Amino acid sequence: MSLKTPKLTVVGAGPGDPDLITLKAIKAIESADVILYDALINESLLKYASVSAELIFVGKRKGCYAFQQEQINELIVTKAKEKGHVVRLKGGDPFIFGRGAEEIDYVQQFGLETYVVPGISSSIAVPAYQGIPLTKRGASESFWVITGTTKAHQLSDDVAIAAKSTATVVILMGMGKLDEIVQIFSNENKQDTPVAIIQEGTTENEKFGFGTIGTISKVVAEKQLANPAIIVIGDVVKERVQLTSIYKELNKA
């Protein structure tokens, strides 16, 4: 057992662009004895780790699990008691559909000190990189961030509630439920509502498609968009078109 105090720091790695990591996150990575990192983090962030740190990939993608969540929980405790400071490095923000709170709840039973370093959520940063403001005076007064797939692998009931509102709706992990989402919004007579789908946003592999509730399924098929992707629904999507037009006009001058 290590003489160091067993502790866990759950760190948000941001949406993909490594420059969007926070200074506090870098300091945590630098001080880690063990780093357990997910599939969605940018692995270039591991350059900040100590040469003596143990790096363990525990990534999870749909249908492919290096470790089950219960195994990850147990591994955090084992490694913290063995080596000291464990950093759990997660994509985006660990408290926004990142299961960071679950891991903290588990390890606190074993007396570990726990800390959290928030990360920039993909729900906000990915639309911003495409020039889409989630709120804008006169266009949207609020926004919803909803998981597309619940623990029971069903579409969240919140999508139907959000579809009745005038808010911007951001759906994470929802590509597998796109047909259901389109139907829900269509039932609210929102076939003309703008939609953006952004795959691997803020990274060099970013792909995107724009349309409306009525056309977005065709756009996805044509552009072969898939997870990991974010779905943005609302009038603010049109703001990107305006920004692009302004940019083109400036370049003509």
C-alpha positions as YAML, in Angstrom:
chain: A
units: angstrom
residues:
- id: 1
  name: MET
  ca: [0.00, 0.00, 0.00]
- id: 2
  name: SER
  ca: [1.19, 3.50, -0.85]
- id: 3
  name: LEU
  ca: [2.24, 5.94, 1.88]
- id: 4
  name: LYS
  ca: [0.44, 8.64, -0.09]
- id: 5
  name: THR
  ca: [-3.10, 9.64, 0.79]
- id: 6
  name: PRO
  ca: [-5.54, 7.68, -1.41]
- id: 7
  name: LYS
  ca: [-7.54, 10.20, -3.40]
- id: 8
  name: LEU
  ca: [-9.54, 10.57, -6.57]
- id: 9
  name: THR
  ca: [-9.77, 13.63, -8.80]
- id: 10
  name: VAL
  ca: [-12.47, 13.44, -11.46]
- id: 11
  name: VAL
  ca: [-11.30, 15.66, -14.30]
- id: 12
  name: GLY
  ca: [-13.21, 17.01, -17.26]
- id: 13
  name: ALA
  ca: [-11.03, 16.90, -20.39]
- id: 14
  name: GLY
  ca: [-13.28, 19.12, -22.50]
- id: 15
  name: PRO
  ca: [-14.96, 18.39, -25.84]
- id: 16
  name: GLY
  ca: [-11.99, 17.25, -27.93]
- id: 17
  name: ASP
  ca: [-9.83, 20.22, -28.80]
- id: 18
  name: PRO
  ca: [-6.86, 19.78, -26.41]
- id: 19
  name: ASP
  ca: [-6.51, 23.56, -26.06]
- id: 20
  name: LEU
  ca: [-9.86, 23.62, -24.27]
- id: 21
  name: ILE
  ca: [-8.44, 21.84, -21.21]
- id: 22
  name: THR
  ca: [-8.33, 23.97, -18.06]
- id: 23
  name: LEU
  ca: [-5.17, 24.87, -16.17]
- id: 24
  name: LYS
  ca: [-6.53, 23.14, -13.07]
- id: 25
  name: ALA
  ca: [-7.07, 19.97, -15.09]
- id: 26
  name: ILE
  ca: [-3.49, 20.03, -16.37]
- id: 27
  name: LYS
  ca: [-2.20, 20.41, -12.80]
- id: 28
  name: ALA
  ca: [-4.26, 17.40, -11.72]
- id: 29
  name: ILE
  ca: [-2.93, 15.30, -14.60]
- id: 30
  name: GLU
  ca: [0.64, 16.32, -13.78]
- id: 31
  name: SER
  ca: [0.25, 15.27, -10.15]
- id: 32
  name: ALA
  ca: [-1.46, 11.93, -10.85]
- id: 33
  name: ASP
  ca: [0.07, 8.60, -9.90]
- id: 34
  name: VAL
  ca: [-2.54, 6.78, -11.99]
- id: 35
  name: ILE
  ca: [-4.74, 8.07, -14.82]
- id: 36
  name: LEU
  ca: [-7.85, 6.20, -15.90]
- id: 37
  name: TYR
  ca: [-8.95, 7.75, -19.18]
- id: 38
  name: ASP
  ca: [-11.97, 7.42, -21.45]
- id: 39
  name: ALA
  ca: [-12.36, 6.88, -25.19]
- id: 40
  name: LEU
  ca: [-13.61, 10.42, -25.87]
- id: 41
  name: ILE
  ca: [-10.64, 12.31, -24.44]
- id: 42
  name: ASN
  ca: [-7.93, 13.68, -26.70]
- id: 43
  name: GLU
  ca: [-4.98, 11.40, -25.91]
- id: 44
  name: SER
  ca: [-2.53, 14.26, -26.52]
- id: 45
  name: LEU
  ca: [-3.53, 15.43, -23.03]
- id: 46
  name: LEU
  ca: [-1.63, 12.47, -21.60]
- id: 47
  name: LYS
  ca: [1.62, 14.27, -22.45]
- id: 48
  name: TYR
  ca: [1.10, 16.24, -19.23]
- id: 49
  name: ALA
  ca: [1.32, 13.07, -17.15]
- id: 50
  name: SER
  ca: [4.39, 12.23, -15.13]
- id: 51
  name: VAL
  ca: [6.70, 9.66, -16.74]
- id: 52
  name: SER
  ca: [6.12, 7.51, -13.66]
- id: 53
  name: ALA
  ca: [2.31, 7.69, -13.87]
- id: 54
  name: GLU
  ca: [0.40, 4.55, -14.76]
- id: 55
  name: LEU
  ca: [-1.95, 5.17, -17.70]
- id: 56
  name: ILE
  ca: [-4.97, 2.88, -18.03]
- id: 57
  name: PHE
  ca: [-7.50, 3.05, -20.86]
- id: 58
  name: VAL
  ca: [-10.98, 2.33, -19.54]
- id: 59
  name: GLY
  ca: [-12.85, 3.74, -22.53]
- id: 60
  name: LYS
  ca: [-16.45, 3.06, -23.33]
- id: 61
  name: ARG
  ca: [-18.14, 3.47, -26.67]
- id: 62
  name: LYS
  ca: [-21.46, 2.09, -27.82]
- id: 63
  name: GLY
  ca: [-21.19, -1.69, -27.97]
- id: 64
  name: CYS
  ca: [-17.53, -1.70, -26.90]
- id: 65
  name: TYR
  ca: [-16.43, -1.65, -23.28]
- id: 66
  name: ALA
  ca: [-12.82, -1.96, -22.18]
- id: 67
  name: PHE
  ca: [-14.16, -2.04, -18.61]
- id: 68
  name: GLN
  ca: [-17.66, -2.18, -17.16]
- id: 69
  name: GLN
  ca: [-18.56, 0.71, -14.85]
- id: 70
  name: GLU
  ca: [-18.42, -1.52, -11.76]
- id: 71
  name: GLN
  ca: [-14.90, -2.59, -12.71]
- id: 72
  name: ILE
  ca: [-13.83, 1.03, -13.13]
- id: 73
  name: ASN
  ca: [-15.18, 1.89, -9.68]
- id: 74
  name: GLU
  ca: [-13.25, -0.96, -8.09]
- id: 75
  name: LEU
  ca: [-10.10, -0.12, -10.05]
- id: 76
  name: ILE
  ca: [-10.13, 3.46, -8.77]
- id: 77
  name: VAL
  ca: [-10.18, 2.25, -5.16]
- id: 78
  name: THR
  ca: [-7.52, -0.42, -5.72]
- id: 79
  name: LYS
  ca: [-5.13, 1.94, -7.51]
- id: 80
  name: ALA
  ca: [-5.65, 4.79, -5.03]
- id: 81
  name: LYS
  ca: [-4.76, 2.54, -2.09]
- id: 82
  name: GLU
  ca: [-1.82, 1.09, -4.02]
- id: 83
  name: LYS
  ca: [-0.33, 4.28, -5.47]
- id: 84
  name: GLY
  ca: [-2.06, 7.40, -4.12]
- id: 85
  name: HIS
  ca: [-3.59, 9.96, -6.46]
- id: 86
  name: VAL
  ca: [-5.92, 8.61, -9.16]
- id: 87
  name: VAL
  ca: [-7.15, 10.96, -11.88]
- id: 88
  name: ARG
  ca: [-10.29, 9.86, -13.69]
- id: 89
  name: LEU
  ca: [-10.04, 11.71, -17.01]
- id: 90
  name: LYS
  ca: [-13.37, 12.07, -18.79]
- id: 91
  name: GLY
  ca: [-14.51, 13.78, -21.96]
- id: 92
  name: GLY
  ca: [-16.47, 17.02, -21.65]
- id: 93
  name: ASP
  ca: [-17.64, 17.76, -18.13]
- id: 94
  name: PRO
  ca: [-17.75, 14.77, -15.76]
- id: 95
  name: PHE
  ca: [-21.02, 15.85, -14.16]
- id: 96
  name: ILE
  ca: [-22.93, 16.18, -17.45]
- id: 97
  name: PHE
  ca: [-23.85, 12.61, -18.40]
- id: 98
  name: GLY
  ca: [-20.32, 11.59, -17.44]
- id: 99
  name: ARG
  ca: [-21.09, 9.38, -14.41]
- id: 100
  name: GLY
  ca: [-18.55, 11.32, -12.38]
- id: 101
  name: ALA
  ca: [-20.93, 11.66, -9.44]
- id: 102
  name: GLU
  ca: [-21.51, 7.90, -9.40]
- id: 103
  name: GLU
  ca: [-17.78, 7.20, -9.18]
- id: 104
  name: ILE
  ca: [-17.34, 9.69, -6.36]
- id: 105
  name: ASP
  ca: [-20.27, 8.19, -4.43]
- id: 106
  name: TYR
  ca: [-18.72, 4.74, -4.76]
- id: 107
  name: VAL
  ca: [-15.16, 5.55, -3.71]
- id: 108
  name: GLN
  ca: [-16.16, 7.70, -0.74]
- id: 109
  name: GLN
  ca: [-17.41, 4.51, 0.93]
- id: 110
  name: PHE
  ca: [-13.76, 3.45, 1.12]
- id: 111
  name: GLY
  ca: [-12.47, 6.66, 2.68]
- id: 112
  name: LEU
  ca: [-10.88, 8.21, -0.41]
- id: 113
  name: GLU
  ca: [-10.53, 11.96, -0.60]
- id: 114
  name: THR
  ca: [-12.41, 13.19, -3.66]
- id: 115
  name: TYR
  ca: [-12.11, 16.26, -5.85]
- id: 116
  name: VAL
  ca: [-13.69, 17.46, -9.10]
- id: 117
  name: VAL
  ca: [-12.24, 19.60, -11.89]
- id: 118
  name: PRO
  ca: [-15.06, 20.75, -14.18]
- id: 119
  name: GLY
  ca: [-14.56, 20.55, -17.93]
- id: 120
  name: ILE
  ca: [-15.97, 22.48, -20.87]
- id: 121
  name: SER
  ca: [-19.05, 20.55, -21.92]
- id: 122
  name: SER
  ca: [-19.41, 19.46, -25.53]
- id: 123
  name: SER
  ca: [-23.05, 20.52, -25.30]
- id: 124
  name: ILE
  ca: [-21.93, 24.15, -25.25]
- id: 125
  name: ALA
  ca: [-18.54, 24.15, -26.97]
- id: 126
  name: VAL
  ca: [-19.39, 22.09, -30.06]
- id: 127
  name: PRO
  ca: [-22.25, 24.35, -31.21]
- id: 128
  name: ALA
  ca: [-20.11, 27.41, -30.41]
- id: 129
  name: TYR
  ca: [-17.32, 26.17, -32.70]
- id: 130
  name: GLN
  ca: [-19.91, 26.10, -35.49]
- id: 131
  name: GLY
  ca: [-21.05, 29.63, -34.70]
- id: 132
  name: ILE
  ca: [-24.29, 28.48, -33.06]
- id: 133
  name: PRO
  ca: [-25.20, 30.36, -29.87]
- id: 134
  name: LEU
  ca: [-27.48, 28.25, -27.68]
- id: 135
  name: THR
  ca: [-29.20, 31.41, -26.48]
- id: 136
  name: LYS
  ca: [-29.67, 34.70, -28.27]
- id: 137
  name: ARG
  ca: [-31.93, 37.62, -27.57]
- id: 138
  name: GLY
  ca: [-35.00, 37.34, -29.76]
- id: 139
  name: ALA
  ca: [-34.24, 33.74, -30.80]
- id: 140
  name: SER
  ca: [-33.91, 31.62, -27.66]
- id: 141
  name: GLU
  ca: [-34.26, 32.41, -23.96]
- id: 142
  name: SER
  ca: [-33.10, 29.02, -22.65]
- id: 143
  name: PHE
  ca: [-31.71, 25.66, -23.64]
- id: 144
  name: TRP
  ca: [-32.19, 22.04, -22.68]
- id: 145
  name: VAL
  ca: [-29.37, 19.49, -22.59]
- id: 146
  name: ILE
  ca: [-30.83, 16.00, -22.75]
- id: 147
  name: THR
  ca: [-29.36, 12.52, -23.03]
- id: 148
  name: GLY
  ca: [-30.62, 10.69, -26.07]
- id: 149
  name: THR
  ca: [-30.37, 7.32, -24.36]
- id: 150
  name: THR
  ca: [-31.37, 6.65, -20.77]
- id: 151
  name: LYS
  ca: [-30.08, 3.94, -18.43]
- id: 152
  name: ALA
  ca: [-32.88, 1.73, -19.78]
- id: 153
  name: HIS
  ca: [-31.61, 2.42, -23.36]
- id: 154
  name: GLN
  ca: [-34.76, 4.37, -24.16]
- id: 155
  name: LEU
  ca: [-35.18, 7.91, -25.45]
- id: 156
  name: SER
  ca: [-35.60, 10.31, -22.53]
- id: 157
  name: ASP
  ca: [-39.18, 11.44, -21.87]
- id: 158
  name: ASP
  ca: [-37.76, 14.95, -21.49]
- id: 159
  name: VAL
  ca: [-37.36, 15.19, -25.27]
- id: 160
  name: ALA
  ca: [-41.15, 15.25, -25.71]
- id: 161
  name: ILE
  ca: [-41.48, 17.93, -23.04]
- id: 162
  name: ALA
  ca: [-38.69, 20.02, -24.57]
- id: 163
  name: ALA
  ca: [-40.26, 19.74, -28.02]
- id: 164
  name: LYS
  ca: [-43.28, 21.67, -26.74]
- id: 165
  name: SER
  ca: [-41.11, 24.61, -25.67]
- id: 166
  name: THR
  ca: [-39.43, 27.41, -27.61]
- id: 167
  name: ALA
  ca: [-36.06, 26.57, -26.06]
- id: 168
  name: THR
  ca: [-32.98, 25.37, -27.93]
- id: 169
  name: VAL
  ca: [-32.70, 21.61, -27.48]
- id: 170
  name: VAL
  ca: [-29.28, 19.92, -27.37]
- id: 171
  name: ILE
  ca: [-29.33, 16.13, -27.41]
- id: 172
  name: LEU
  ca: [-26.22, 14.11, -26.58]
- id: 173
  name: MET
  ca: [-25.85, 10.44, -27.51]
- id: 174
  name: GLY
  ca: [-29.00, 10.65, -29.58]
- id: 175
  name: MET
  ca: [-28.05, 9.55, -33.10]
- id: 176
  name: GLY
  ca: [-29.43, 6.06, -32.56]
- id: 177
  name: LYS
  ca: [-32.77, 7.63, -31.65]
- id: 178
  name: LEU
  ca: [-32.87, 10.25, -34.43]
- id: 179
  name: ASP
  ca: [-35.99, 8.86, -36.10]
- id: 180
  name: GLU
  ca: [-37.85, 8.98, -32.78]
- id: 181
  name: ILE
  ca: [-36.66, 12.53, -32.13]
- id: 182
  name: VAL
  ca: [-37.78, 13.68, -35.58]
- id: 183
  name: GLN
  ca: [-41.20, 12.11, -35.03]
- id: 184
  name: ILE
  ca: [-41.64, 13.80, -31.65]
- id: 185
  name: PHE
  ca: [-40.87, 17.25, -33.05]
- id: 186
  name: SER
  ca: [-43.01, 16.57, -36.12]
- id: 187
  name: ASN
  ca: [-45.92, 15.77, -33.81]
- id: 188
  name: GLU
  ca: [-45.55, 19.33, -32.50]
- id: 189
  name: ASN
  ca: [-45.77, 20.70, -36.07]
- id: 190
  name: LYS
  ca: [-42.09, 21.67, -36.02]
- id: 191
  name: GLN
  ca: [-41.05, 20.19, -39.37]
- id: 192
  name: ASP
  ca: [-39.45, 23.51, -40.36]
- id: 193
  name: THR
  ca: [-37.43, 23.93, -37.16]
- id: 194
  name: PRO
  ca: [-33.69, 24.15, -37.97]
- id: 195
  name: VAL
  ca: [-31.41, 21.29, -36.91]
- id: 196
  name: ALA
  ca: [-27.64, 20.92, -36.75]
- id: 197
  name: ILE
  ca: [-25.81, 17.66, -36.24]
- id: 198
  name: ILE
  ca: [-22.12, 17.91, -35.44]
- id: 199
  name: GLN
  ca: [-19.93, 14.81, -35.27]
- id: 200
  name: GLU
  ca: [-16.63, 14.79, -33.34]
- id: 201
  name: GLY
  ca: [-16.98, 18.52, -32.77]
- id: 202
  name: THR
  ca: [-13.93, 20.74, -32.01]
- id: 203
  name: THR
  ca: [-11.59, 18.07, -33.41]
- id: 204
  name: GLU
  ca: [-9.79, 17.79, -36.75]
- id: 205
  name: ASN
  ca: [-12.24, 15.01, -37.69]
- id: 206
  name: GLU
  ca: [-15.31, 17.21, -37.28]
- id: 207
  name: LYS
  ca: [-18.22, 16.62, -39.67]
- id: 208
  name: PHE
  ca: [-21.56, 18.38, -39.69]
- id: 209
  name: GLY
  ca: [-24.89, 18.61, -41.41]
- id: 210
  name: PHE
  ca: [-27.68, 21.20, -41.34]
- id: 211
  name: GLY
  ca: [-31.34, 20.90, -42.19]
- id: 212
  name: THR
  ca: [-34.75, 20.96, -40.56]
- id: 213
  name: ILE
  ca: [-36.76, 18.42, -38.64]
- id: 214
  name: GLY
  ca: [-38.29, 17.45, -41.96]
- id: 215
  name: THR
  ca: [-34.98, 17.01, -43.83]
- id: 216
  name: ILE
  ca: [-32.32, 16.11, -41.26]
- id: 217
  name: SER
  ca: [-32.63, 12.32, -41.64]
- id: 218
  name: LYS
  ca: [-31.81, 12.65, -45.33]
- id: 219
  name: VAL
  ca: [-28.87, 14.96, -44.53]
- id: 220
  name: VAL
  ca: [-27.49, 12.43, -42.03]
- id: 221
  name: ALA
  ca: [-27.70, 9.65, -44.62]
- id: 222
  name: GLU
  ca: [-26.03, 11.74, -47.32]
- id: 223
  name: LYS
  ca: [-23.19, 12.90, -45.07]
- id: 224
  name: GLN
  ca: [-22.92, 9.59, -43.21]
- id: 225
  name: LEU
  ca: [-23.02, 11.23, -39.81]
- id: 226
  name: ALA
  ca: [-22.82, 9.04, -36.72]
- id: 227
  name: ASN
  ca: [-21.88, 9.04, -33.05]
- id: 228
  name: PRO
  ca: [-20.18, 10.69, -31.28]
- id: 229
  name: ALA
  ca: [-22.37, 13.58, -32.37]
- id: 230
  name: ILE
  ca: [-24.49, 16.36, -30.94]
- id: 231
  name: ILE
  ca: [-27.96, 17.27, -32.16]
- id: 232
  name: VAL
  ca: [-28.97, 20.94, -31.88]
- id: 233
  name: ILE
  ca: [-32.60, 21.84, -32.53]
- id: 234
  name: GLY
  ca: [-33.93, 25.38, -32.62]
- id: 235
  name: ASP
  ca: [-33.98, 28.74, -34.38]
- id: 236
  name: VAL
  ca: [-30.45, 29.54, -33.14]
- id: 237
  name: VAL
  ca: [-29.12, 27.11, -35.76]
- id: 238
  name: LYS
  ca: [-30.00, 29.78, -38.35]
- id: 239
  name: GLU
  ca: [-27.55, 32.15, -36.64]
- id: 240
  name: ARG
  ca: [-24.69, 30.14, -38.12]
- id: 241
  name: VAL
  ca: [-25.96, 30.86, -41.63]
- id: 242
  name: GLN
  ca: [-25.98, 34.57, -40.84]
- id: 243
  name: LEU
  ca: [-22.47, 34.46, -39.42]
- id: 244
  name: THR
  ca: [-21.20, 32.59, -42.50]
- id: 245
  name: SER
  ca: [-22.85, 35.13, -44.80]
- id: 246
  name: ILE
  ca: [-21.25, 38.01, -42.94]
- id: 247
  name: TYR
  ca: [-17.87, 36.29, -43.12]
- id: 248
  name: LYS
  ca: [-18.18, 35.83, -46.90]
- id: 249
  name: GLU
  ca: [-19.17, 39.46, -47.39]
- id: 250
  name: LEU
  ca: [-16.16, 40.65, -45.38]
- id: 251
  name: ASN
  ca: [-13.82, 38.51, -47.49]
- id: 252
  name: LYS
  ca: [-15.21, 40.06, -50.68]
- id: 253
  name: ALA
  ca: [-14.29, 43.55, -49.46]
...
